[in-house]
Amino acid sequence: MSFLQGIAASSGIAIAKAYRLVEPDLSFEKKTVNDTAEEIARFQLALSTSKGELEVIRDNANVQLGADKAAIFDAHLLVLSDPELISPIEDKIRSEQVNAEVALKETSDMFVTMFEQMDNEYMQERAADIRDVTKRVLAHLLNVKIVNPSMISEEAVIIAEDLTPSDTAQLNREFVKGFTTDIGGRTSHSAIMARSMEIPAVVGTKFSTRDIENGDIVIVDGIKGLVHINPTPEVIAEYENEARKYEEQKAEWAKLVNEKTVSADGHHVELAANIGTPKDLEGVVNNGGEAVGLYRTEFLYMGRDNLPTEEEQFESYKAVLEGMKGKPVVVRTLDIGGDKELPYLDLPKEMNPFLGFRAIRLCLEEQDMFRTQLRALLRASSYGNLKIMFPMIATLDEFRDAKAILLEEKEKLVSEGVKISDEIEIGIMVEIPSTAVMAEQFAKEVDFFSIGTNDLIQYTMAADRMNERVAYLYQPYNPAILRLVKMVIDASHKEGKWTGMCGEMAGDETAIPLLLGLGLDEFSMSATSILKARSLISKLNRTEMEALASQALQMNTAEEVVQAVKTATMA
Ligand code: PEP
Ligand code: MG
């Protein structure tokens, strides 16, 4: 038995067999073949096996993810039956006497390059389809296993180098009991999604894919950040016991589901949830969320091969607003970039994607895309209590430009006779230090702030949130971060506005006493953290936490702050 230490990314305990989700090695050598008929038959077999497999994946996707996602696999099946692609491959085997791998790769590369160069979105999508399908057929020719998370049909712990947010979205909660990755930090988006899906996860273990084989028994301890490989029966029994205790604790917190969030001395704060799709609403309601503090709309744009239409977006936003029955819903406009990619936008690769052309920067340039989203949001506004928030605002001009576009679209819709709420608040995420420093100026123009500490900490500490080697610099309790948070809260209150926090820090047990003391109005977190946070706040005295926070602001290190919180909350 051995174990790996990683970063506890999503609480809970999972015990199951390992399922490796690792990119296969598809390298091959060029060979001369004498029996070309036999080589063509080998190619045909790989084709038909791929077709059978894609049909199963399509049917699974249809049930689990809906017809629109399943349509991607229909497109792949069409490619596999297209004589314009298949005949040239067979001709090449025949005329050049090369192995099927070479004929397939060279022919498909030619089509991919040709389609990619066309100034036509449809043809560019076909290039992506050909690339995907080629990978699958090549894997069958080489006899290597190609993995697909939606195909998992027995209880498993996923082992991966990294999981993209769209991989994570495809995981079937019924069978996927937990996951562990080599890279990533607590605020990488796969970790955030694991928490909202209540899948125990440990990330940043460095060696999961090196040390764990398919079928190994694995324990994911998402509380301590440990991964046990082939544990002894005693360790399994111990963990089964831990898992039971964890469930009991959850049952205790569940009693607070219909309560307000009030500190021991009677101060009310709002506990809101972060969501990625309308499906997450169930978790918000079950966990007693008082609002949606962050709807990450980019997930609507991911795991597909074209932009969502205004109508599709309108339906999603309306569903969330109606589902919350008049409670506040803060919708963040598209925040693509960093670790959230949209392959179909075909943006050039960047050296520093987290510092690059992302979020509001992209939206202010790709205005058609931005305006479509804003129209969908405005149209949905009459179905609930909508607040709109712009991500990654670095300057007042960016905010003013984004707001002006929003108001232009509003005016157009009003003149078309569309009913739009008059009470939509317009706010910004504070994720960039320049904006925190200039909070007083911003507070005069925005309706609210929501502090995005996942990015604010990575930019303040200059430490990539995806890189586990610098994870020690993710320091929410560092006085530098606390001072920035205070500046934002104070600036908003001076102008009669409110401040929320939707980064992971808002749900962090050690940070909550400090944030309560600093005067934070709204705490937005994974739905699954809400009840625990409510229980904690009900035991804290806000006046005492104010004193704790002012001391913390004067301290030298994060460690000193943690110690002070421990002392103050134990008393
Ligand atoms: C943040 O940066 O804190 C945030 C909430 O946004 P995201 O995690 O989606 O970047
Ligand atoms: Mg962010």
Coordinates of C-alpha atoms and ligand atoms in Angstrom, one line a residue:
M1 CA 0.0 0.0 0.0
S2 CA 1.2 3.5 -0.7
F3 CA -0.3 7.0 -0.7
L4 CA 0.0 10.3 -2.3
Q5 CA -0.4 13.7 -0.7
G6 CA -2.2 16.3 -2.8
I7 CA -4.5 19.3 -2.3
A8 CA -8.0 18.6 -0.8
A9 CA -10.2 20.0 -3.6
S10 CA -13.6 18.6 -2.8
S11 CA -14.7 17.2 0.6
G12 CA -15.8 13.6 1.2
I13 CA -14.4 10.1 0.9
A14 CA -14.5 7.8 -2.1
I15 CA -13.4 4.2 -2.3
A16 CA -13.5 2.5 -5.7
K17 CA -11.5 1.0 -8.5
A18 CA -9.2 3.3 -10.5
Y19 CA -10.1 4.4 -14.1
R20 CA -7.3 6.1 -15.9
L21 CA -8.4 9.0 -18.1
V22 CA -5.1 9.4 -19.8
E23 CA -4.3 10.6 -23.4
P24 CA -3.2 7.5 -25.3
D25 CA 0.2 7.3 -27.1
L26 CA -0.7 7.4 -30.8
S27 CA 2.8 7.5 -32.3
F28 CA 3.6 5.0 -35.1
E29 CA 6.2 4.3 -37.8
K30 CA 5.9 4.3 -41.5
K31 CA 6.0 0.9 -43.1
T32 CA 5.8 -0.6 -46.5
V33 CA 3.0 -3.2 -46.9
N34 CA 3.0 -5.9 -49.5
D35 CA -0.6 -7.2 -49.1
T36 CA -2.5 -3.9 -49.5
A37 CA -5.9 -5.7 -49.6
E38 CA -5.2 -7.1 -46.1
E39 CA -4.1 -3.6 -44.9
I40 CA -7.4 -2.1 -46.3
A41 CA -9.3 -4.8 -44.4
R42 CA -7.5 -3.9 -41.2
F43 CA -8.4 -0.2 -41.8
Q44 CA -12.1 -1.2 -42.4
L45 CA -12.2 -3.1 -39.2
A46 CA -10.8 -0.1 -37.2
L47 CA -13.5 2.0 -38.9
S48 CA -16.4 -0.2 -38.0
T49 CA -15.2 -0.7 -34.4
S50 CA -14.9 3.1 -34.1
K51 CA -18.5 3.5 -35.5
G52 CA -19.9 1.0 -33.0
E53 CA -18.1 2.8 -30.2
L54 CA -19.4 6.2 -31.3
E55 CA -22.9 4.9 -31.4
V56 CA -22.7 3.9 -27.8
I57 CA -21.2 7.2 -26.8
R58 CA -23.8 9.1 -28.7
D59 CA -26.7 7.1 -27.0
N60 CA -25.1 7.7 -23.6
A61 CA -24.6 11.4 -24.2
N62 CA -28.2 11.6 -25.4
V63 CA -29.5 10.3 -22.0
Q64 CA -27.0 12.1 -19.8
L65 CA -26.3 15.4 -21.5
G66 CA -29.2 15.9 -23.9
A67 CA -29.6 15.8 -27.7
D68 CA -27.6 18.9 -28.5
K69 CA -24.4 17.4 -26.9
A70 CA -25.1 14.0 -28.5
A71 CA -25.3 15.7 -32.0
I72 CA -21.5 16.1 -31.8
F73 CA -21.1 12.4 -32.1
D74 CA -23.6 12.2 -34.9
A75 CA -21.3 14.5 -36.8
H76 CA -18.4 12.2 -36.0
L77 CA -20.3 9.2 -37.3
L78 CA -21.0 11.1 -40.6
V79 CA -17.3 11.7 -41.0
L80 CA -16.6 8.0 -40.7
S81 CA -19.0 7.2 -43.5
D82 CA -17.9 9.9 -45.8
P83 CA -16.4 8.4 -49.0
E84 CA -14.6 11.7 -49.7
L85 CA -12.4 11.0 -46.7
I86 CA -12.4 7.2 -46.8
S87 CA -11.7 6.5 -50.5
P88 CA -8.5 8.6 -50.6
I89 CA -7.1 6.7 -47.6
E90 CA -7.7 3.4 -49.2
D91 CA -6.3 4.7 -52.5
K92 CA -3.2 5.8 -50.7
I93 CA -2.7 2.3 -49.1
R94 CA -3.1 0.7 -52.5
S95 CA -1.0 3.1 -54.6
E96 CA 1.8 4.0 -52.1
Q97 CA 1.9 0.6 -50.3
V98 CA 2.0 2.3 -46.9
N99 CA 0.4 1.2 -43.7
A100 CA -3.1 2.3 -42.8
E101 CA -1.8 4.6 -40.0
V102 CA 0.2 6.6 -42.4
A103 CA -2.5 6.8 -45.0
L104 CA -5.1 7.8 -42.4
K105 CA -3.0 10.5 -40.8
E106 CA -1.6 12.1 -43.9
T107 CA -5.1 12.2 -45.6
S108 CA -6.9 13.5 -42.6
D109 CA -4.1 16.1 -41.9
M110 CA -4.6 17.4 -45.5
F111 CA -8.4 17.8 -45.0
V112 CA -7.9 19.4 -41.6
T113 CA -5.5 22.0 -42.9
M114 CA -7.7 22.7 -45.9
F115 CA -10.9 23.2 -43.8
E116 CA -9.1 25.2 -41.1
Q117 CA -7.9 27.7 -43.7
M118 CA -11.5 28.3 -44.9
D119 CA -13.1 31.5 -43.6
N120 CA -16.2 29.5 -42.7
E121 CA -17.2 28.5 -39.3
Y122 CA -19.0 25.4 -40.5
M123 CA -15.9 24.0 -42.3
Q124 CA -13.7 24.8 -39.3
E125 CA -16.0 22.7 -37.1
R126 CA -15.7 19.9 -39.6
A127 CA -11.9 20.1 -39.3
A128 CA -12.3 19.5 -35.5
D129 CA -14.6 16.6 -36.2
I130 CA -12.0 15.0 -38.5
R131 CA -9.2 15.4 -36.0
D132 CA -11.3 13.7 -33.3
V133 CA -12.4 10.9 -35.4
T134 CA -8.9 10.3 -36.8
K135 CA -7.6 9.9 -33.2
R136 CA -10.2 7.2 -32.5
V137 CA -9.6 5.2 -35.6
L138 CA -5.8 5.5 -35.1
A139 CA -6.2 4.2 -31.6
H140 CA -8.0 1.1 -32.9
L141 CA -5.3 0.5 -35.6
L142 CA -2.7 0.7 -32.9
N143 CA -4.7 -1.3 -30.4
V144 CA -4.5 1.3 -27.7
K145 CA -7.5 2.2 -25.5
I146 CA -9.1 5.6 -26.1
V147 CA -10.9 6.7 -23.0
N148 CA -14.2 8.6 -22.7
P149 CA -15.5 9.7 -19.3
S150 CA -19.1 9.4 -20.4
M151 CA -18.6 5.7 -21.1
I152 CA -17.8 4.7 -17.5
S153 CA -20.5 2.3 -16.4
E154 CA -19.2 1.0 -13.0
E155 CA -18.2 2.7 -9.8
A156 CA -14.8 4.3 -10.3
V157 CA -12.3 6.8 -9.1
I158 CA -10.9 8.8 -12.1
I159 CA -7.2 9.2 -12.4
A160 CA -6.0 12.0 -14.7
E161 CA -3.2 14.3 -15.3
D162 CA -5.7 17.1 -15.3
L163 CA -9.4 17.3 -16.0
T164 CA -10.8 20.1 -18.2
P165 CA -14.0 21.7 -17.0
S166 CA -15.8 20.0 -19.9
D167 CA -14.4 16.6 -19.0
T168 CA -15.6 17.2 -15.5
A169 CA -19.1 18.2 -16.7
Q170 CA -19.3 14.9 -18.5
L171 CA -18.6 12.7 -15.4
N172 CA -21.6 10.6 -14.5
R173 CA -22.2 11.1 -10.8
E174 CA -23.8 7.7 -10.5
F175 CA -20.5 5.9 -11.3
V176 CA -17.8 8.4 -10.7
K177 CA -17.2 8.3 -7.0
G178 CA -14.1 10.6 -6.9
F179 CA -11.2 11.9 -8.8
T180 CA -7.5 12.6 -8.4
T181 CA -5.2 14.6 -10.7
D182 CA -1.5 15.2 -11.1
I183 CA -1.8 19.0 -11.5
G184 CA -4.2 21.7 -10.5
G185 CA -4.9 23.7 -7.3
R186 CA -7.9 24.3 -5.1
T187 CA -9.2 27.0 -7.3
S188 CA -8.7 25.3 -10.7
H189 CA -12.1 24.9 -12.3
S190 CA -12.2 21.2 -12.2
A191 CA -11.8 21.4 -8.4
I192 CA -14.6 24.0 -8.3
M193 CA -16.9 21.8 -10.3
A194 CA -16.1 18.7 -8.2
R195 CA -17.3 20.6 -5.2
S196 CA -20.6 21.7 -6.9
M197 CA -21.1 18.1 -8.1
E198 CA -20.3 16.8 -4.6
I199 CA -17.6 14.5 -6.0
P200 CA -14.7 14.0 -3.5
A201 CA -11.5 15.1 -5.2
V202 CA -7.7 15.5 -4.5
V203 CA -5.8 17.5 -7.1
G204 CA -2.1 18.3 -7.6
T205 CA -0.8 14.9 -6.4
K206 CA 2.0 15.1 -9.1
F207 CA 2.2 11.3 -9.4
S208 CA -1.4 9.9 -9.7
T209 CA -1.0 8.8 -13.3
R210 CA 2.5 7.5 -12.7
D211 CA 1.6 5.4 -9.6
I212 CA -2.0 4.2 -10.2
E213 CA -3.0 1.5 -12.7
N214 CA -6.4 0.7 -14.0
G215 CA -8.3 -1.5 -11.5
D216 CA -6.2 -0.5 -8.4
I217 CA -8.3 0.1 -5.4
V218 CA -8.1 3.8 -4.5
I219 CA -9.3 5.8 -1.6
V220 CA -9.8 9.5 -2.3
D221 CA -9.7 11.4 1.0
G222 CA -11.0 14.8 -0.1
I223 CA -10.9 16.1 3.5
K224 CA -7.2 15.6 4.2
G225 CA -6.0 15.7 0.5
L226 CA -4.7 12.1 0.6
V227 CA -4.9 9.3 -2.0
H228 CA -4.4 5.7 -0.8
I229 CA -3.4 3.1 -3.4
N230 CA -4.4 -0.5 -2.8
P231 CA -5.0 0.1 0.9
T232 CA -5.1 -2.8 3.5
P233 CA -8.5 -4.0 4.7
E234 CA -7.9 -2.2 8.0
V235 CA -7.4 1.2 6.2
I236 CA -10.5 0.6 4.1
A237 CA -12.5 -0.2 7.3
E238 CA -11.2 3.0 8.9
Y239 CA -12.2 5.1 5.9
E240 CA -15.6 3.5 5.7
N241 CA -16.1 4.6 9.3
E242 CA -14.8 8.2 8.4
A243 CA -17.3 8.3 5.5
R244 CA -20.1 7.4 7.9
K245 CA -19.1 10.1 10.3
Y246 CA -19.0 12.6 7.5
E247 CA -22.5 11.7 6.5
E248 CA -23.7 12.1 10.1
Q249 CA -22.1 15.6 10.2
K250 CA -23.9 16.5 7.0
A251 CA -27.2 15.4 8.5
E252 CA -26.6 17.7 11.4
W253 CA -25.9 20.7 9.2
A254 CA -29.0 19.9 7.1
K255 CA -31.2 20.9 10.0
L256 CA -30.3 24.5 9.1
V257 CA -31.6 24.4 5.6
N258 CA -34.6 26.7 6.1
E259 CA -32.9 29.1 8.6
K260 CA -31.5 32.5 7.9
T261 CA -27.8 33.1 8.4
V262 CA -27.4 35.1 11.6
S263 CA -24.3 35.5 13.8
A264 CA -24.5 34.8 17.6
D265 CA -25.1 38.5 18.2
G266 CA -27.9 38.8 15.6
H267 CA -26.1 40.2 12.5
H268 CA -27.5 38.8 9.2
V269 CA -25.4 38.0 6.2
E270 CA -26.4 36.4 2.9
L271 CA -25.1 32.9 2.0
A272 CA -25.3 32.4 -1.7
A273 CA -24.3 29.7 -4.1
N274 CA -22.0 29.5 -7.1
I275 CA -23.5 27.6 -10.0
G276 CA -22.3 26.6 -13.5
T277 CA -25.6 25.4 -15.1
P278 CA -29.3 25.5 -14.3
K279 CA -28.9 21.8 -13.2
D280 CA -27.0 23.0 -10.2
L281 CA -30.1 24.8 -8.8
E282 CA -31.3 21.6 -7.2
G283 CA -28.2 21.7 -5.0
V284 CA -28.8 25.4 -4.1
V285 CA -32.3 24.8 -3.0
N286 CA -31.4 21.5 -1.1
N287 CA -28.6 23.4 0.7
G288 CA -30.7 26.4 1.7
G289 CA -28.9 29.0 -0.6
E290 CA -30.3 32.5 0.0
A291 CA -29.3 33.6 -3.5
V292 CA -27.1 32.7 -6.5
G293 CA -24.0 34.8 -6.0
L294 CA -22.2 33.7 -9.1
Y295 CA -23.6 32.0 -12.2
R296 CA -20.6 31.1 -14.3
T297 CA -22.2 31.3 -17.7
E298 CA -19.1 30.1 -19.6
F299 CA -20.2 26.5 -19.0
L300 CA -23.1 27.2 -21.4
Y301 CA -20.5 27.8 -24.1
M302 CA -18.3 24.8 -23.4
G303 CA -18.5 21.1 -24.4
R304 CA -20.0 22.0 -27.8
D305 CA -18.7 23.2 -31.1
N306 CA -20.5 26.4 -31.7
L307 CA -21.8 29.5 -29.7
P308 CA -25.1 29.1 -27.9
T309 CA -27.9 31.1 -29.5
E310 CA -29.7 34.0 -27.9
E311 CA -32.7 31.7 -27.5
E312 CA -30.7 28.9 -25.8
Q313 CA -29.2 31.4 -23.4
F314 CA -32.5 33.1 -22.7
E315 CA -34.0 29.7 -21.7
S316 CA -31.1 28.9 -19.3
Y317 CA -31.1 32.3 -17.6
K318 CA -34.9 32.2 -17.3
A319 CA -34.8 28.8 -15.8
V320 CA -32.3 29.9 -13.1
L321 CA -34.3 33.1 -12.3
E322 CA -37.6 31.3 -12.1
G323 CA -36.0 28.5 -10.1
M324 CA -34.8 31.0 -7.5
K325 CA -38.3 32.4 -7.1
G326 CA -37.4 36.1 -6.8
K327 CA -34.3 35.6 -4.7
P328 CA -31.2 37.4 -6.1
V329 CA -29.3 35.8 -9.0
V330 CA -26.0 37.3 -10.0
V331 CA -25.1 36.3 -13.5
R332 CA -21.6 36.8 -14.7
T333 CA -21.1 37.6 -18.3
L334 CA -18.8 35.3 -20.3
D335 CA -15.4 34.7 -18.6
I336 CA -13.6 32.5 -21.1
G337 CA -9.8 32.2 -21.0
G338 CA -7.3 31.0 -18.4
D339 CA -8.1 27.3 -17.9
K340 CA -11.5 27.6 -19.6
E341 CA -11.0 27.3 -23.3
L342 CA -13.5 27.4 -26.2
P343 CA -11.7 25.5 -29.0
Y344 CA -14.3 26.7 -31.6
L345 CA -13.3 30.4 -31.2
D346 CA -9.9 29.4 -32.5
L347 CA -8.1 31.9 -30.4
P348 CA -4.3 31.8 -30.8
K349 CA -2.4 30.0 -28.0
E350 CA -0.9 32.5 -25.5
M351 CA 2.2 32.3 -23.3
N352 CA 0.3 33.5 -20.3
P353 CA -3.4 32.6 -20.8
F354 CA -4.4 33.9 -17.3
L355 CA -3.0 37.3 -18.1
G356 CA -4.2 37.3 -21.7
F357 CA -7.1 38.0 -24.0
R358 CA -9.9 36.7 -21.8
A359 CA -13.2 37.6 -20.1
I360 CA -14.3 41.2 -20.6
R361 CA -11.3 41.9 -22.8
L362 CA -12.5 39.4 -25.3
C363 CA -16.2 40.4 -25.0
L364 CA -15.4 44.1 -25.6
E365 CA -13.8 43.1 -28.9
E366 CA -16.1 40.2 -29.9
Q367 CA -19.1 42.4 -29.5
D368 CA -21.6 40.3 -31.5
M369 CA -21.0 37.4 -29.1
F370 CA -21.3 39.8 -26.0
R371 CA -24.4 41.5 -27.3
T372 CA -26.1 38.2 -27.9
Q373 CA -25.5 37.3 -24.2
L374 CA -26.6 40.6 -22.9
R375 CA -29.9 40.5 -24.9
A376 CA -30.6 37.0 -23.6
L377 CA -30.0 38.3 -20.0
L378 CA -32.1 41.4 -20.4
R379 CA -35.0 39.4 -21.9
A380 CA -34.8 37.0 -19.0
S381 CA -34.7 39.8 -16.4
S382 CA -38.5 40.0 -16.0
Y383 CA -38.6 36.4 -14.6
G384 CA -36.8 37.1 -11.4
N385 CA -34.3 39.2 -9.5
L386 CA -31.4 39.6 -11.9
K387 CA -28.1 41.2 -11.2
I388 CA -25.4 41.4 -14.0
M389 CA -21.7 41.3 -13.3
F390 CA -18.7 41.8 -15.5
P391 CA -15.6 39.7 -14.9
M392 CA -11.9 40.7 -14.9
I393 CA -12.5 44.4 -14.9
A394 CA -9.1 46.2 -14.6
T395 CA -10.0 49.8 -15.4
L396 CA -13.0 52.1 -15.1
D397 CA -13.1 52.5 -18.8
E398 CA -13.7 48.7 -19.3
F399 CA -16.6 48.9 -16.9
R400 CA -18.0 52.0 -18.6
D401 CA -17.7 50.4 -22.1
A402 CA -19.4 47.2 -21.0
K403 CA -22.2 49.1 -19.2
A404 CA -22.7 51.3 -22.3
I405 CA -23.1 48.2 -24.5
L406 CA -25.6 46.7 -22.0
L407 CA -27.6 49.9 -22.0
E408 CA -27.6 50.1 -25.8
E409 CA -29.0 46.6 -26.0
K410 CA -31.6 47.4 -23.3
E411 CA -32.8 50.5 -25.3
K412 CA -33.1 48.4 -28.5
L413 CA -35.1 45.8 -26.7
V414 CA -37.4 48.3 -25.1
S415 CA -38.0 49.9 -28.4
E416 CA -38.9 46.5 -29.8
G417 CA -41.5 46.3 -27.0
V418 CA -39.7 43.6 -24.9
K419 CA -40.5 43.7 -21.2
I420 CA -37.3 44.3 -19.1
S421 CA -36.9 44.7 -15.4
D422 CA -36.1 48.2 -14.2
E423 CA -34.3 47.0 -11.2
I424 CA -31.3 45.1 -12.6
E425 CA -28.2 45.9 -10.6
I426 CA -24.9 46.1 -12.6
G427 CA -21.7 45.2 -10.8
I428 CA -18.2 44.0 -11.3
M429 CA -15.9 41.2 -10.1
V430 CA -12.9 42.5 -8.2
E431 CA -10.3 40.0 -9.3
I432 CA -7.5 42.4 -10.3
P433 CA -5.5 44.3 -7.7
S434 CA -5.8 47.6 -9.7
T435 CA -9.5 47.4 -9.2
A436 CA -9.3 46.7 -5.5
V437 CA -7.0 49.7 -5.1
M438 CA -9.3 51.9 -7.1
A439 CA -12.5 50.6 -5.3
E440 CA -13.5 54.1 -4.1
Q441 CA -13.7 55.3 -7.7
F442 CA -15.5 52.2 -8.9
A443 CA -17.9 52.3 -6.0
K444 CA -19.4 55.6 -7.3
E445 CA -20.4 53.9 -10.6
V446 CA -21.2 50.2 -9.9
D447 CA -24.1 48.9 -7.9
F448 CA -22.1 46.2 -6.2
F449 CA -18.8 44.4 -6.0
S450 CA -18.2 40.7 -5.9
I451 CA -14.6 39.8 -4.9
G452 CA -13.2 37.0 -7.0
T453 CA -10.4 35.8 -4.7
N454 CA -9.4 32.9 -6.9
D455 CA -8.0 35.3 -9.4
L456 CA -7.4 38.2 -7.0
I457 CA -5.0 36.0 -4.9
Q458 CA -3.2 34.6 -8.0
Y459 CA -2.7 38.1 -9.4
T460 CA -1.7 39.7 -6.1
M461 CA 0.8 36.9 -5.2
A462 CA 1.8 36.4 -8.9
A463 CA 1.2 32.6 -8.5
D464 CA -0.6 30.7 -11.2
R465 CA -3.7 29.1 -9.6
M466 CA -3.2 25.9 -11.8
N467 CA 0.4 25.3 -10.7
E468 CA 0.6 23.0 -7.7
R469 CA 4.3 23.9 -7.2
V470 CA 3.3 27.5 -6.3
A471 CA 0.1 26.5 -4.5
Y472 CA 1.7 27.6 -1.2
L473 CA 1.3 31.1 -2.4
Y474 CA -2.5 30.7 -2.5
Q475 CA -2.8 32.6 0.8
P476 CA -6.3 33.9 1.5
Y477 CA -5.2 34.8 5.0
N478 CA -2.2 36.8 4.0
P479 CA -2.7 40.4 5.4
A480 CA -2.0 41.7 1.9
I481 CA -5.2 40.0 0.7
L482 CA -7.2 41.0 3.8
R483 CA -6.2 44.6 3.2
L484 CA -7.4 44.5 -0.4
V485 CA -10.7 42.9 0.7
K486 CA -11.2 45.6 3.4
M487 CA -10.6 48.4 0.9
V488 CA -13.3 47.0 -1.4
I489 CA -15.9 46.5 1.4
D490 CA -15.2 49.9 3.0
A491 CA -15.4 51.7 -0.4
S492 CA -18.8 50.1 -1.2
H493 CA -20.3 50.9 2.2
K494 CA -19.2 54.5 1.9
E495 CA -21.3 54.8 -1.2
G496 CA -24.3 52.8 0.2
K497 CA -23.4 49.8 -2.0
W498 CA -22.8 46.1 -1.1
T499 CA -19.9 43.7 -1.4
G500 CA -20.0 40.0 -1.9
M501 CA -17.3 37.4 -2.4
C502 CA -17.6 34.6 -4.9
G503 CA -14.1 33.2 -4.8
E504 CA -13.4 30.0 -2.9
M505 CA -12.2 32.0 0.1
A506 CA -15.9 32.9 0.9
G507 CA -16.6 29.3 1.9
D508 CA -13.3 28.7 3.8
E509 CA -13.8 28.0 7.5
T510 CA -10.7 30.0 8.6
A511 CA -11.6 33.0 6.3
I512 CA -15.3 33.3 7.3
P513 CA -14.6 34.7 10.8
L514 CA -12.3 37.3 9.2
L515 CA -14.7 38.2 6.4
L516 CA -17.6 38.6 8.9
G517 CA -15.4 41.0 10.9
L518 CA -14.4 42.9 7.8
G519 CA -18.1 43.5 7.0
L520 CA -18.7 41.3 4.0
D521 CA -22.4 41.4 3.0
E522 CA -22.7 38.3 0.9
F523 CA -20.7 35.0 0.9
S524 CA -21.1 33.0 -2.3
M525 CA -19.7 29.5 -2.3
S526 CA -20.2 25.9 -3.6
A527 CA -23.7 25.0 -2.6
T528 CA -22.4 22.1 -0.6
S529 CA -20.5 24.4 1.7
I530 CA -23.5 26.6 2.7
L531 CA -24.9 24.7 5.6
K532 CA -21.5 24.2 7.2
A533 CA -20.8 28.0 6.8
R534 CA -24.3 28.8 8.3
S535 CA -23.6 26.6 11.3
L536 CA -20.2 28.3 11.8
I537 CA -21.5 31.8 11.5
S538 CA -24.3 31.1 14.0
K539 CA -21.6 30.5 16.6
L540 CA -19.5 33.6 15.9
N541 CA -20.0 37.0 17.5
R542 CA -19.7 39.7 14.9
T543 CA -18.3 42.4 17.2
E544 CA -15.6 40.0 18.3
M545 CA -14.8 39.2 14.7
E546 CA -14.4 42.9 14.0
A547 CA -11.7 43.1 16.6
L548 CA -10.1 40.0 15.2
A549 CA -10.1 41.4 11.7
S550 CA -8.5 44.7 12.7
Q551 CA -5.7 42.8 14.5
A552 CA -5.2 40.5 11.5
L553 CA -4.8 43.5 9.1
Q554 CA -1.8 44.6 11.2
M555 CA -0.1 41.1 11.3
N556 CA 3.0 40.1 9.3
T557 CA 2.2 36.7 7.9
A558 CA -0.7 34.4 7.0
E559 CA 0.4 31.9 9.7
E560 CA 0.0 34.6 12.4
V561 CA -3.5 35.3 11.1
V562 CA -4.5 31.6 11.1
Q563 CA -3.2 31.3 14.7
A564 CA -5.2 34.4 15.7
V565 CA -8.4 33.0 14.1
K566 CA -7.9 29.7 15.9
T567 CA -7.5 31.4 19.2
A568 CA -10.4 33.7 18.7
T569 CA -12.9 31.1 17.5
M570 CA -12.0 28.5 20.2
A571 CA -12.7 31.0 23.0
Ligands
PEP1 C1 -12.6 34.1 -8.9 O1 -11.7 34.4 -9.7 O2 -12.5 34.2 -7.7 C2 -13.9 33.7 -9.5 C3 -14.9 33.5 -8.7 O3 -14.0 33.4 -10.8 P1 -13.4 32.1 -11.5 O4 -13.0 31.1 -10.4 O5 -14.5 31.6 -12.4 O6 -12.2 32.6 -12.2
MG2 MG -12.0 34.7 -11.8

